Coordinates of C-alpha atoms and ligand atoms in Angstrom, one line a residue:
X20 CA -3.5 7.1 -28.7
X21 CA -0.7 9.5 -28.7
X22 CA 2.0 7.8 -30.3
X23 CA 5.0 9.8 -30.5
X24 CA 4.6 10.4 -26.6
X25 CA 4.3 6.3 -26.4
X26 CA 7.4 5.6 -28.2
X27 CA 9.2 8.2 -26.2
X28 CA 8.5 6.4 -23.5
X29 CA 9.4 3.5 -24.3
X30 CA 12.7 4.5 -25.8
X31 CA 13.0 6.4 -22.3
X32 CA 12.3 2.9 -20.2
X33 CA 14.8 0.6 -22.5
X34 CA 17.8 3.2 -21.4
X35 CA 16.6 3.3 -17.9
X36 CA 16.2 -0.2 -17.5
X37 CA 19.5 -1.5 -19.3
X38 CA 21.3 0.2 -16.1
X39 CA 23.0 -1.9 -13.5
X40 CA 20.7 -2.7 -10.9
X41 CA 22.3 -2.6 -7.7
X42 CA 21.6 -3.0 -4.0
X43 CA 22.4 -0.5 -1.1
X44 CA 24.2 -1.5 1.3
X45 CA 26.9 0.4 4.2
X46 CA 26.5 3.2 1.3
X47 CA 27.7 1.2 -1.6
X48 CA 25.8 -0.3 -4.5
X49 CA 26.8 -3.3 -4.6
X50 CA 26.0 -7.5 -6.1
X51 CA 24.1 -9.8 -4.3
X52 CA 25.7 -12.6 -2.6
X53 CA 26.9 -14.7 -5.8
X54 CA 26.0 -12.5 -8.3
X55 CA 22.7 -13.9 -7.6
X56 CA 19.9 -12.5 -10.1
X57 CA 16.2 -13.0 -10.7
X58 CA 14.2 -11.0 -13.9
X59 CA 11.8 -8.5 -13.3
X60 CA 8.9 -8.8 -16.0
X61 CA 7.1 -6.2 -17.6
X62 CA 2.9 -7.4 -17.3
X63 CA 2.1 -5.5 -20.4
X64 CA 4.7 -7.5 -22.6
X65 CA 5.5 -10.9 -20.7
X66 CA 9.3 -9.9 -21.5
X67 CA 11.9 -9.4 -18.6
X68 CA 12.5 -5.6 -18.1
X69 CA 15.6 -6.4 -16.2
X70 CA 17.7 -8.6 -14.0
X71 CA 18.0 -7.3 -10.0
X72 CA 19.9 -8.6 -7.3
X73 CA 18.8 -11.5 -5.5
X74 CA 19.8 -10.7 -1.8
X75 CA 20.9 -13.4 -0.1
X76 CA 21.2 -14.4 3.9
X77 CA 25.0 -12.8 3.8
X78 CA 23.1 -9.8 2.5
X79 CA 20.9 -9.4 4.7
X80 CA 23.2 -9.8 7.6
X81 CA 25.5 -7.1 5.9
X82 CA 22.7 -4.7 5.6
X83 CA 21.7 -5.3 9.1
X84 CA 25.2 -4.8 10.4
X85 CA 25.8 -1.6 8.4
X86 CA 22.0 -0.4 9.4
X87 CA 23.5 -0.8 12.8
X88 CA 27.2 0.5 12.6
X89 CA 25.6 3.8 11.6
X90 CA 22.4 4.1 13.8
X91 CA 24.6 5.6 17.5
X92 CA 25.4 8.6 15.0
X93 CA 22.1 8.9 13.5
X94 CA 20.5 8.8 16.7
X95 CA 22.3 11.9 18.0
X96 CA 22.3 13.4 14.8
X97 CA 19.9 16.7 15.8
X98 CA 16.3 16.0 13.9
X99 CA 16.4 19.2 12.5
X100 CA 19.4 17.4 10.7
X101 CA 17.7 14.4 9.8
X102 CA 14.9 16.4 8.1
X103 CA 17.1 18.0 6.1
X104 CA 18.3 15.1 4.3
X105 CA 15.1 13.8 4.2
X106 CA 14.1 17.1 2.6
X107 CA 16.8 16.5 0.0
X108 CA 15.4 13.3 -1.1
X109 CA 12.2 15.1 -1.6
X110 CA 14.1 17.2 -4.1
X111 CA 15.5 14.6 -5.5
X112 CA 12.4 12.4 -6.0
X113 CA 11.2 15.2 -7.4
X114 CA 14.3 15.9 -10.2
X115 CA 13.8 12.1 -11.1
X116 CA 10.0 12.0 -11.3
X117 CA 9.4 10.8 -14.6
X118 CA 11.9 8.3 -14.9
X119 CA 10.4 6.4 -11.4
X120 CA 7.1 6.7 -12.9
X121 CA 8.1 5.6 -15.8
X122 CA 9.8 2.4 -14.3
X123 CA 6.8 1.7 -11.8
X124 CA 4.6 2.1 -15.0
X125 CA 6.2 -0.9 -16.9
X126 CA 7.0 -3.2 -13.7
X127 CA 3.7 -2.9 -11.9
X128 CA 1.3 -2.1 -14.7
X129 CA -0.6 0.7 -13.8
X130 CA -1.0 4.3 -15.9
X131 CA 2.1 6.0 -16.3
X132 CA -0.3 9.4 -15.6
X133 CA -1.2 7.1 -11.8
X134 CA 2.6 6.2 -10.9
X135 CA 3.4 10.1 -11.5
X136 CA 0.8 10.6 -8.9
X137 CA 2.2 8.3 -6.8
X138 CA 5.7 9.9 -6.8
X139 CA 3.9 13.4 -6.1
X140 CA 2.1 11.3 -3.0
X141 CA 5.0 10.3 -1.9
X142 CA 6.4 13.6 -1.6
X143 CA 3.3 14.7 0.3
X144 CA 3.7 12.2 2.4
X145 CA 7.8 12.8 3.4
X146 CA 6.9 16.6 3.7
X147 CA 4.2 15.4 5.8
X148 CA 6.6 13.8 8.0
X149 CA 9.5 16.6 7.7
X150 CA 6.6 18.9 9.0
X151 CA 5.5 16.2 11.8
X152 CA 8.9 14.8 13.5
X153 CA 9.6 18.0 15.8
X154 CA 6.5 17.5 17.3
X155 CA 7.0 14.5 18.5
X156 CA 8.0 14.4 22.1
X157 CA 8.1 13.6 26.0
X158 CA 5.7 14.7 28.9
X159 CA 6.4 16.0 32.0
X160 CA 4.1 14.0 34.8
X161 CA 3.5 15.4 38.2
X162 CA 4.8 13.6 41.1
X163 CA 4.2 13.3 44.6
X164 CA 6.4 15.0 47.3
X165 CA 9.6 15.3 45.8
X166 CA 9.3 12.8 42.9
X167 CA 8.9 14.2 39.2
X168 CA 9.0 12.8 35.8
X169 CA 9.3 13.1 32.4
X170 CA 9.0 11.1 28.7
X171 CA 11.0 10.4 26.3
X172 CA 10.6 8.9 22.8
X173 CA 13.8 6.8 21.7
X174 CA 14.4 5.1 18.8
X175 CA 14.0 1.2 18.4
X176 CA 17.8 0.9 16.2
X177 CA 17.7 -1.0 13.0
X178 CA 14.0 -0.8 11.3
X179 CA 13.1 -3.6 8.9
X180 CA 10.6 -2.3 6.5
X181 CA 8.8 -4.8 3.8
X182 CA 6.5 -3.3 1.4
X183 CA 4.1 -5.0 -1.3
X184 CA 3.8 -4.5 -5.1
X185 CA 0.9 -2.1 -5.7
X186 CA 2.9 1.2 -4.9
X187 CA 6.4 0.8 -5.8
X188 CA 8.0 3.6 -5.5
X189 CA 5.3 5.6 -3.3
X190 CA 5.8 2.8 -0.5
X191 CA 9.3 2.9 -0.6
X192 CA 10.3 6.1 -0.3
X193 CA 7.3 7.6 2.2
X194 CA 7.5 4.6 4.6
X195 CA 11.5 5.0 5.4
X196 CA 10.4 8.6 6.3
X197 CA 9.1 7.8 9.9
X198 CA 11.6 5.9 11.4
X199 CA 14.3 7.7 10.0
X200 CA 13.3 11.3 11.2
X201 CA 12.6 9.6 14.6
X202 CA 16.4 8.6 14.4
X203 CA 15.9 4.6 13.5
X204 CA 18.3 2.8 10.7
X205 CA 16.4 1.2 8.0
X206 CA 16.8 -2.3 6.3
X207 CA 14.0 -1.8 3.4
X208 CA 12.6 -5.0 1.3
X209 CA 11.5 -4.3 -1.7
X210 CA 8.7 -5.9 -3.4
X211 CA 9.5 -8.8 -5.1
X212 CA 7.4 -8.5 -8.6
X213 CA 7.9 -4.2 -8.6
X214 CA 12.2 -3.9 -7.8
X215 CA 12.8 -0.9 -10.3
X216 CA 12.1 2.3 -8.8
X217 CA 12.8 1.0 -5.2
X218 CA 15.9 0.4 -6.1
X219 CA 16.6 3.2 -7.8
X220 CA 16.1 5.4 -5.3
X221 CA 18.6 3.9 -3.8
X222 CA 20.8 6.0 -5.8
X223 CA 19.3 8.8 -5.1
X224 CA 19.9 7.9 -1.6
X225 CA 23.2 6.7 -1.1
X226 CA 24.4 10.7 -2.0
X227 CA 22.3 12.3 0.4
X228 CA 22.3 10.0 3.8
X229 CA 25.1 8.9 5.4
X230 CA 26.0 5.2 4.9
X231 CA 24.0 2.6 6.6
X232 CA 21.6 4.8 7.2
X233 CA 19.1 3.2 5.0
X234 CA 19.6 0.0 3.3
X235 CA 17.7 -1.3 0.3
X236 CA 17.6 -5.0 -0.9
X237 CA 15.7 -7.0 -3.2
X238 CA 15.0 -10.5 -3.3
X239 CA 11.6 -12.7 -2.5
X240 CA 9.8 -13.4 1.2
X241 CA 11.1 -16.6 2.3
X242 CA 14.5 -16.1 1.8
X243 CA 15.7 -12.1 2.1
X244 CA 12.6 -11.1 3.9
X245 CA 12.8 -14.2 6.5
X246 CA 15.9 -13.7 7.7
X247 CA 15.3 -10.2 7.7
X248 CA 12.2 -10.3 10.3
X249 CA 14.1 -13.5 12.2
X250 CA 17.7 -11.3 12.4
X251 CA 17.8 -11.0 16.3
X252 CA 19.5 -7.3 15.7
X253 CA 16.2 -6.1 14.2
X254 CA 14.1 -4.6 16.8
X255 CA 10.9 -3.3 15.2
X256 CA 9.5 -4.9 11.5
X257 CA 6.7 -2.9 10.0
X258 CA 4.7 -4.8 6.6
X259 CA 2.4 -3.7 4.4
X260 CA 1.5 -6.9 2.7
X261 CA -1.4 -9.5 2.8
X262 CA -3.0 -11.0 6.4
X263 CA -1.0 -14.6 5.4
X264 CA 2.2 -13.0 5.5
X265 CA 1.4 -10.6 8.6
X266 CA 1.1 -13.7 9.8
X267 CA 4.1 -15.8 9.0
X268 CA 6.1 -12.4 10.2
X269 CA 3.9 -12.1 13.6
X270 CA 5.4 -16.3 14.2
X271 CA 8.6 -15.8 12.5
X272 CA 9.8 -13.1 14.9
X273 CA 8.2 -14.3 18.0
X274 CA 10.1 -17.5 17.6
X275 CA 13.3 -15.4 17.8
X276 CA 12.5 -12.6 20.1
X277 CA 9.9 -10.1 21.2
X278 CA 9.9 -7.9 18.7
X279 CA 7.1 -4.8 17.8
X280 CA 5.7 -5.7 14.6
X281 CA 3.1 -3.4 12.5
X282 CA 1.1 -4.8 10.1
X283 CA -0.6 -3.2 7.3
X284 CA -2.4 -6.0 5.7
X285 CA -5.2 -6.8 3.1
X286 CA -9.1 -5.7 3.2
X287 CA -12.6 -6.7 1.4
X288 CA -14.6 -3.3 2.2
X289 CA -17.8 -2.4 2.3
X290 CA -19.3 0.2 0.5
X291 CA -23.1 0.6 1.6
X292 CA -25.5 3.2 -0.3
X293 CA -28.6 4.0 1.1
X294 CA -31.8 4.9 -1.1
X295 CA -31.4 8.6 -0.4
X296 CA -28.2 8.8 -1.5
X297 CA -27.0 11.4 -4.1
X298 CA -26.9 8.3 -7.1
X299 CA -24.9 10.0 -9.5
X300 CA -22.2 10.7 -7.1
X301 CA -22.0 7.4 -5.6
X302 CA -21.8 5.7 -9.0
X303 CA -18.5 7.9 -9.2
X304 CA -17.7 6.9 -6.0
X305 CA -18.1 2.9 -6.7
X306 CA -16.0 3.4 -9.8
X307 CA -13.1 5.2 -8.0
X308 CA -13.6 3.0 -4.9
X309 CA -12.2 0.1 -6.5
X310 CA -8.9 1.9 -7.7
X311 CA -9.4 0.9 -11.7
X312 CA -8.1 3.6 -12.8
X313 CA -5.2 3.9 -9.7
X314 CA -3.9 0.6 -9.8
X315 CA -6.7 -2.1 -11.4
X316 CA -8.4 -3.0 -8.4
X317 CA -4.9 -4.0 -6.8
X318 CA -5.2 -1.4 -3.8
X319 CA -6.5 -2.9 -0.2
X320 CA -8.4 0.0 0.9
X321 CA -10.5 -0.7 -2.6
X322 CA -14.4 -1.1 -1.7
X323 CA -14.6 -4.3 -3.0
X324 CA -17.9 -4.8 -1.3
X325 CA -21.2 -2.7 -3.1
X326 CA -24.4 -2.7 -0.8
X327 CA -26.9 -1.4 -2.3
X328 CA -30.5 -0.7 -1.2
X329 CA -33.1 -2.6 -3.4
X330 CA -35.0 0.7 -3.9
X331 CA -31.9 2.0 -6.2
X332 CA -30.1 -1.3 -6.9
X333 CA -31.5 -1.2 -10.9
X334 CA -30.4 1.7 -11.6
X335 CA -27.5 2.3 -9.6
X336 CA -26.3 -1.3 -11.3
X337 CA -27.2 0.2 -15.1
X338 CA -25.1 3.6 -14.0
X339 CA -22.3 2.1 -13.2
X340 CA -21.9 -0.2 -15.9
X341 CA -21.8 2.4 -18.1
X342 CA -19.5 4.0 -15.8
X343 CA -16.7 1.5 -15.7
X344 CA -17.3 0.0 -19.3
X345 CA -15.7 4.0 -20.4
X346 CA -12.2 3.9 -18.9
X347 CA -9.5 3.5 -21.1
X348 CA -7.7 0.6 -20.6
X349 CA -4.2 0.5 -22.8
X350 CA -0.9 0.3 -22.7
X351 CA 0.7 1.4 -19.1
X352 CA 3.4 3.8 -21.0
X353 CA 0.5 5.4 -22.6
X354 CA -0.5 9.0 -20.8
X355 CA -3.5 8.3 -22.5
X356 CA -4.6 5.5 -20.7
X357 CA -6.6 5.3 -17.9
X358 CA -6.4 1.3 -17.0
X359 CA -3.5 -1.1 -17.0
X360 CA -2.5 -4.4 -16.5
X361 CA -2.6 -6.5 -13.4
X362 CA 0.9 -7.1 -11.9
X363 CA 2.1 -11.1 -12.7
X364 CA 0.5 -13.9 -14.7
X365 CA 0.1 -15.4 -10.6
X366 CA -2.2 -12.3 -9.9
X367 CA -4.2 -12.8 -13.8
X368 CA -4.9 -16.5 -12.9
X369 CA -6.1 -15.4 -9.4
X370 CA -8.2 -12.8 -10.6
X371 CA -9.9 -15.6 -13.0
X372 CA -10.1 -18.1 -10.7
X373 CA -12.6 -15.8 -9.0
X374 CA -14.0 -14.6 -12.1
X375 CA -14.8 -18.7 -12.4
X376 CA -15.9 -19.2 -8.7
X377 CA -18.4 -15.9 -8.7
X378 CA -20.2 -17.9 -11.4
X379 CA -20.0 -21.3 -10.5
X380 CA -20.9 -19.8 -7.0
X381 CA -24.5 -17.9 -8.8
X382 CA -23.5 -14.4 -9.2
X383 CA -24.1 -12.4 -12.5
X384 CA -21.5 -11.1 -14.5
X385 CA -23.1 -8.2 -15.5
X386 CA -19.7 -6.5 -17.2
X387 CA -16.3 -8.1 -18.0
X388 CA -14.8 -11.4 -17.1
X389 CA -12.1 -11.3 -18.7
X390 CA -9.9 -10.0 -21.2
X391 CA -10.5 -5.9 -23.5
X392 CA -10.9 -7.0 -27.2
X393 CA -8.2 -5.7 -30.0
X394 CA -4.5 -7.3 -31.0
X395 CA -3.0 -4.7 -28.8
X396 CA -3.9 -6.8 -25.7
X397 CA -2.7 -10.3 -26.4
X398 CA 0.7 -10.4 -24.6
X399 CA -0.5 -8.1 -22.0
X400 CA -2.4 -9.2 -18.5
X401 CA -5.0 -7.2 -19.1
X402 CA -8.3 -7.6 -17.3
X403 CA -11.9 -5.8 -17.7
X404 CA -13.3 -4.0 -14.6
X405 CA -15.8 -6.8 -13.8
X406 CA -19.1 -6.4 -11.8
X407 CA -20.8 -9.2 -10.0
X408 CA -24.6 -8.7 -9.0
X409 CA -26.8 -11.5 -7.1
X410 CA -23.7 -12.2 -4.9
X411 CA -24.4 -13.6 -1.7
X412 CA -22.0 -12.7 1.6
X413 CA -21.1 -16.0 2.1
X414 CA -19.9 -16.6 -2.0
X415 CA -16.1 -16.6 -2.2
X416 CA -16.0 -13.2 -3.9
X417 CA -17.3 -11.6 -0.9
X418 CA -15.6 -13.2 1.4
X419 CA -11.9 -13.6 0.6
X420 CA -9.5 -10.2 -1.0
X421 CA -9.3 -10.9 -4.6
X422 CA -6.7 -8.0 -5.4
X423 CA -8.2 -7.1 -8.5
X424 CA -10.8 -5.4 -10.6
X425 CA -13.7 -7.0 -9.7
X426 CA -16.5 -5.9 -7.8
X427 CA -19.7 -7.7 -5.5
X428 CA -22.7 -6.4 -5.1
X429 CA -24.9 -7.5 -2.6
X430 CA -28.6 -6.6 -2.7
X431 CA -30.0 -5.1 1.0
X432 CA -32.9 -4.1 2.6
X433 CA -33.1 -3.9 6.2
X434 CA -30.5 -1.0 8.3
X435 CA -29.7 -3.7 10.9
X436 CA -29.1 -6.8 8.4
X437 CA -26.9 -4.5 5.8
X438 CA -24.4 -3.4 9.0
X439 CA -24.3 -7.4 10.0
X440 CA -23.5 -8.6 7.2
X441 CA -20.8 -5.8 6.0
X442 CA -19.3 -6.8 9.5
X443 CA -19.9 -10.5 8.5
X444 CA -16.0 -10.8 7.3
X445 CA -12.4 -11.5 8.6
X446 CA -10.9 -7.8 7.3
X447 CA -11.7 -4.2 8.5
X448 CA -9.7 -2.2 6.6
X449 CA -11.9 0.5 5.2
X450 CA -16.2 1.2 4.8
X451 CA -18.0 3.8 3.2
X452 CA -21.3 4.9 3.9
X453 CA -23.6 7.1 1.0
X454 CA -26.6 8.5 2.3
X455 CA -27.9 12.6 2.7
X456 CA -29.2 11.4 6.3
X457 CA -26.4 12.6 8.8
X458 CA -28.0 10.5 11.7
X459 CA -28.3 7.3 9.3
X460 CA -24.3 7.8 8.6
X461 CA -23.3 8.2 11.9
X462 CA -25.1 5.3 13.3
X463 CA -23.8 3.3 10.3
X464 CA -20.2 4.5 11.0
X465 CA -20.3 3.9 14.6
X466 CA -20.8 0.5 14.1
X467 CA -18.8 -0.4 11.4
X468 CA -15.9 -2.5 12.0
X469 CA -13.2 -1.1 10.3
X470 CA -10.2 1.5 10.8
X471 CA -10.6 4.2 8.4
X472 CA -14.1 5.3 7.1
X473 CA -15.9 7.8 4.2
X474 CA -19.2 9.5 4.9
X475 CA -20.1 10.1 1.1
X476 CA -16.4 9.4 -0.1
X477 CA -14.0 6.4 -1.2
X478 CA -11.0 5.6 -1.7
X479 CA -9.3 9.0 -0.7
X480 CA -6.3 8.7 1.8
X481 CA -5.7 12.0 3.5
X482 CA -2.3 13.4 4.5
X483 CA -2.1 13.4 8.5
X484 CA -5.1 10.7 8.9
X485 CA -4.3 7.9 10.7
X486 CA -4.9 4.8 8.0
X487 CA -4.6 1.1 9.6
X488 CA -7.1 -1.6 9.7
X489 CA -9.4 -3.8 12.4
X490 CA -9.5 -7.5 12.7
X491 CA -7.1 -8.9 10.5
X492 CA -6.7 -6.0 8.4
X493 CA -3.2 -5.4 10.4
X494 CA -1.8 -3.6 13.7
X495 CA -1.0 -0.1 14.4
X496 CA -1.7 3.2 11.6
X497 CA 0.3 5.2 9.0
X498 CA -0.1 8.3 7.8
X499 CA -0.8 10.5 10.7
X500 CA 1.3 11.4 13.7
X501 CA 0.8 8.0 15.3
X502 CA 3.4 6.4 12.6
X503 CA 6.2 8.1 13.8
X504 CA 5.2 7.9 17.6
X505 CA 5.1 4.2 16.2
X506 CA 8.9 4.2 15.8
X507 CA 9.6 5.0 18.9
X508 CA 9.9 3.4 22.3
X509 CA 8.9 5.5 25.6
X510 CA 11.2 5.9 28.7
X511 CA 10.1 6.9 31.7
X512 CA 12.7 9.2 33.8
X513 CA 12.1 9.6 37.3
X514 CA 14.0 12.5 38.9
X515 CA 14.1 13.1 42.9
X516 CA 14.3 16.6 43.7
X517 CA 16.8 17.0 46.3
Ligands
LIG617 P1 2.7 -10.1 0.1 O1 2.2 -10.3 1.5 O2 2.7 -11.3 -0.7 O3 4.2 -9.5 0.1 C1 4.5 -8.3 0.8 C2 5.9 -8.2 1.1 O4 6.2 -9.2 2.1 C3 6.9 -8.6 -0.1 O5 8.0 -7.7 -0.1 C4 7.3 -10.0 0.2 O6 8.5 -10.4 -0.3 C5 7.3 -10.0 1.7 N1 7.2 -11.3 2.3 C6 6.5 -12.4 1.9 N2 6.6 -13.4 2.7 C7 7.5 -13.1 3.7 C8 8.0 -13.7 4.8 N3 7.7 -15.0 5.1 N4 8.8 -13.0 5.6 C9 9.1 -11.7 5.4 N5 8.7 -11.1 4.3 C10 7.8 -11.7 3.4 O7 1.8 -9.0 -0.5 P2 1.7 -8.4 -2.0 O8 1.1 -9.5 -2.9 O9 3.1 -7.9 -2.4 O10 0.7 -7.2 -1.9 C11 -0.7 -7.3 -1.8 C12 -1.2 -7.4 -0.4 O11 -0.7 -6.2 0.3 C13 -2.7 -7.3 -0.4 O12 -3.2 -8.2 0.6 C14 -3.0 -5.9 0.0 O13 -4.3 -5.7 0.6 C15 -1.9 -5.6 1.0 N6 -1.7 -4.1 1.1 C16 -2.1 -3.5 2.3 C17 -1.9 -2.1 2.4 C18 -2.4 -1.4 3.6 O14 -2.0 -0.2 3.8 N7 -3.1 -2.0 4.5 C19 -1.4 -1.4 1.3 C20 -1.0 -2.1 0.2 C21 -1.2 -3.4 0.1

């Protein structure tokens, strides 16, 4: 362990988190509603990092008025404009990249070497965007006799965008990039357990936008994200959270109004290897599938779901407990470490409480179950990559998202019973298929219910490709050109030629 590059950190982390924390709102860091406060606490010490603002109703309400005060001059501001600033924040996220990593490191968990990925992803993903937003744009529809129209794409008006936990900072600050470029105003929630770097880039913002642009509160669901999804001037929500709240927010803003709500929500994803597939590579491919080493299992795309053919199940089983019994798990601040903590003593009881129903349930813990050895891990919520064999498809831990790291693997033999059952589930986020046979794949693929797929591959997300799920697994995708399509609404125009 590099200590001297450990401490640094840490000494790094106790300035940057003794700062004020602040909301943005109408340009102006500011209190919540009543000095309100909750603490922020770090899952590798059980201590509070910090205290954040608590954003109240009147908050919201402020944000949403000062979202909309500013969105007639955004709208008309050119996009070439808009993707300039947005182009600035780039720069900026790019100046401050250590210090947001370092905060997403001790709020969420994961390896401080992960979260600086993350704030390079969401660069990516902005320039992505930048490159993107001019091509979005109108048709031109023949007409009959003297009749012609055209498209155009307009903005919704105020945006409210709620993100999860698992990717602090890379959620934030790529997902306002859509709906701004396409001229929206954003109200952004911030996850509740994860506040730090959100809301510090929220003063990184408020000097390069202009005010009410985008707003950025923290606070929990019920309260600051209710009233956020229920405030009659928001016209479009977009989550990325877990199918029970897509779910609450689908009710919640139907009660009030019509409203165009996207939903990235939660997956259990198959992963199905076939006995000619390349085992060495799909042993990687199971351990980087589930996101140990990215975010301990907390990611929904993970491929929580190992099919393997009972020709290779042995060995494949033996690989990859060898496999996942090598990462490093450690401190979060440590660039050394390959595997954090999960996010909140809530998420470490859930995890166990699956950990306890795979083997009341039958299935084999064949490595973890609970907590790495050594003194250095007491305070900490750290849990082992665990692997489950002899699970059945209708135990719990193949059935519901556990949002951690532990992995089912289900036994197969026949082509048409291992597609059934992977389909044999609420979700359809992701699937992977591992096999040399082109035809196999494809047939596999085709039938797979799920909205983003891997031919010999996991977990990768590519810049430009759409990403969104099936069934439960949420409405509309990210990622690609239909996001910012997404944040717009289509006019017709017909013209009579005189
Ligand atoms: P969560 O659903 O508990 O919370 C997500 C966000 O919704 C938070 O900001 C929360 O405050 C807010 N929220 C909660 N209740 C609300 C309500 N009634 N009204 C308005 N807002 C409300 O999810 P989480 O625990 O933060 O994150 C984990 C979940 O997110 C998992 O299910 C995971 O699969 C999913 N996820 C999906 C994707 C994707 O791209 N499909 C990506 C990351 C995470």
């Amino acid at each position: 362990m590099s200590l001297s590059a450990l401490q640094r950190n840490q000494a790094r982390l106790e300035e940057l988190a003794g700062r004020p924390w602040k909301l943005l709102i109408g340009g102006e860091l500011t209190a919540a509603q009543g000095g309100k406060v909750y603490a922020t606490i770090s899952p590798s010490t059980g201590k509070t990092l910090a205290d954040v603002p608590f954003a109240q109703a009147t908050d919201v309400n402020s944000a949403v008025e000062a979202a909309e005060r500013a969105f007639p001059a955004w709208r008309d501001t050119p996009v070439v404009e808009r993707v300039a600033m947005l182009r600035k924040l780039i720069a900026a996220l790019k100046e401050n990249a250590y210090d947001l990593a370092l905060l997403d490191a001790a709020d969420l968990g994961s390896p401080i070497t992960a979260m600086q990925g993350d704030v390079r992803l969401a660069c990516i993903l902005l320039e992505y965007i930048c490159n993107a937003a001019s091509e979005v744009k109108g048709q031109s529809i023949p007409g009959v006799g003297n009749n012609w129209h055209i498209t155009r794409r307009e903005p919704y008006g105020v945006v409210g965008r709620i993100i999860p936990f698992n990717h602090p900072l890379m959620f934030a600050a790529s997902k306002i990039g859509a709906p701004l470029v396409m001229g929206n105003t954003v109200v952004l929630k911030v996850p509740d357990q994860t506040p730090l770097s959100p809301l510090y880039l929220g003063t990184l913002i408020k000097d390069i936008f202009p005010p009410g642009v985008i707003n950025i509160l923290s606070g929990d669901g019920q309260t600051t994200g209710d009233t956020l999804v229920r405030h009659p001037r928001v016209k479009r929500i977009a989550l990325t959270g877990s199918v029970e709240t897509g779910q609450l927010i689908q009710r919640s803003a139907a009660e009030v109004m019509i409203k165009h709500v996207s939903l990235e929500l939660g997956g259990k994803n198959p992963m199905i290897v076939f006995p000619d597939a390349d085992i060495d590579k799909a042993v990687e491919g199971a351990a980087t599938g589930m996101n140990f080493h990215w975010s301990q299992g907390q990611s929904c795309g993970s491929t929580t779901r190992l099919f393997l053919h009972k020709d290779i199940h042995d060995e494949f089983v033996e690989k990859l407990k060898q496999r996942v019994e090598r990462i490093r798990i450690g401190n979060p601040l440590d660039p050394e470490t390959e595997m954090g903590c999960v996010v909140s003593k809530a998420q470490y009881d859930k995890v166990h409480l699956y950990i306890g129903l795979g083997k009341e349930q039958g299935a084999q813990c064949v490595t973890g179950g609970g907590k790495p050895d050594g003194d250095q891990f007491a305070e900490g919520l750290y849990v082992r990559p665990t692997i489950f064999t002899g699970v059945s498809n209708d135990y719990r831990i193949a059935q519901e998202e556990i949002f951690g790291p532990i992995l089912s693997v289900l036994k197969w033999d026949d082509e048409e019973d291992v597609i059934r059952s992977a389909n044999r589930i609420e979700y359809g986020l992701t699937a992977a298929v591992w096999t040399r046979d082109i035809n196999k794949a494809f047939k596999a693929i085709n039938r797979l219910e799920a909205g983003f797929t891997w031919i010999n591959g996991s977990s990768t997300h590519f810049v430009g490709v759409p990403f969104g799920g099936y069934k439960n697994s949420g409405v509309d995708n990210e990622e690609g050109i239909e996001e910012l399509y997404s944040y717009t609404q289509l006019k017709a125009v017909n013209i009579v030629i005189a």
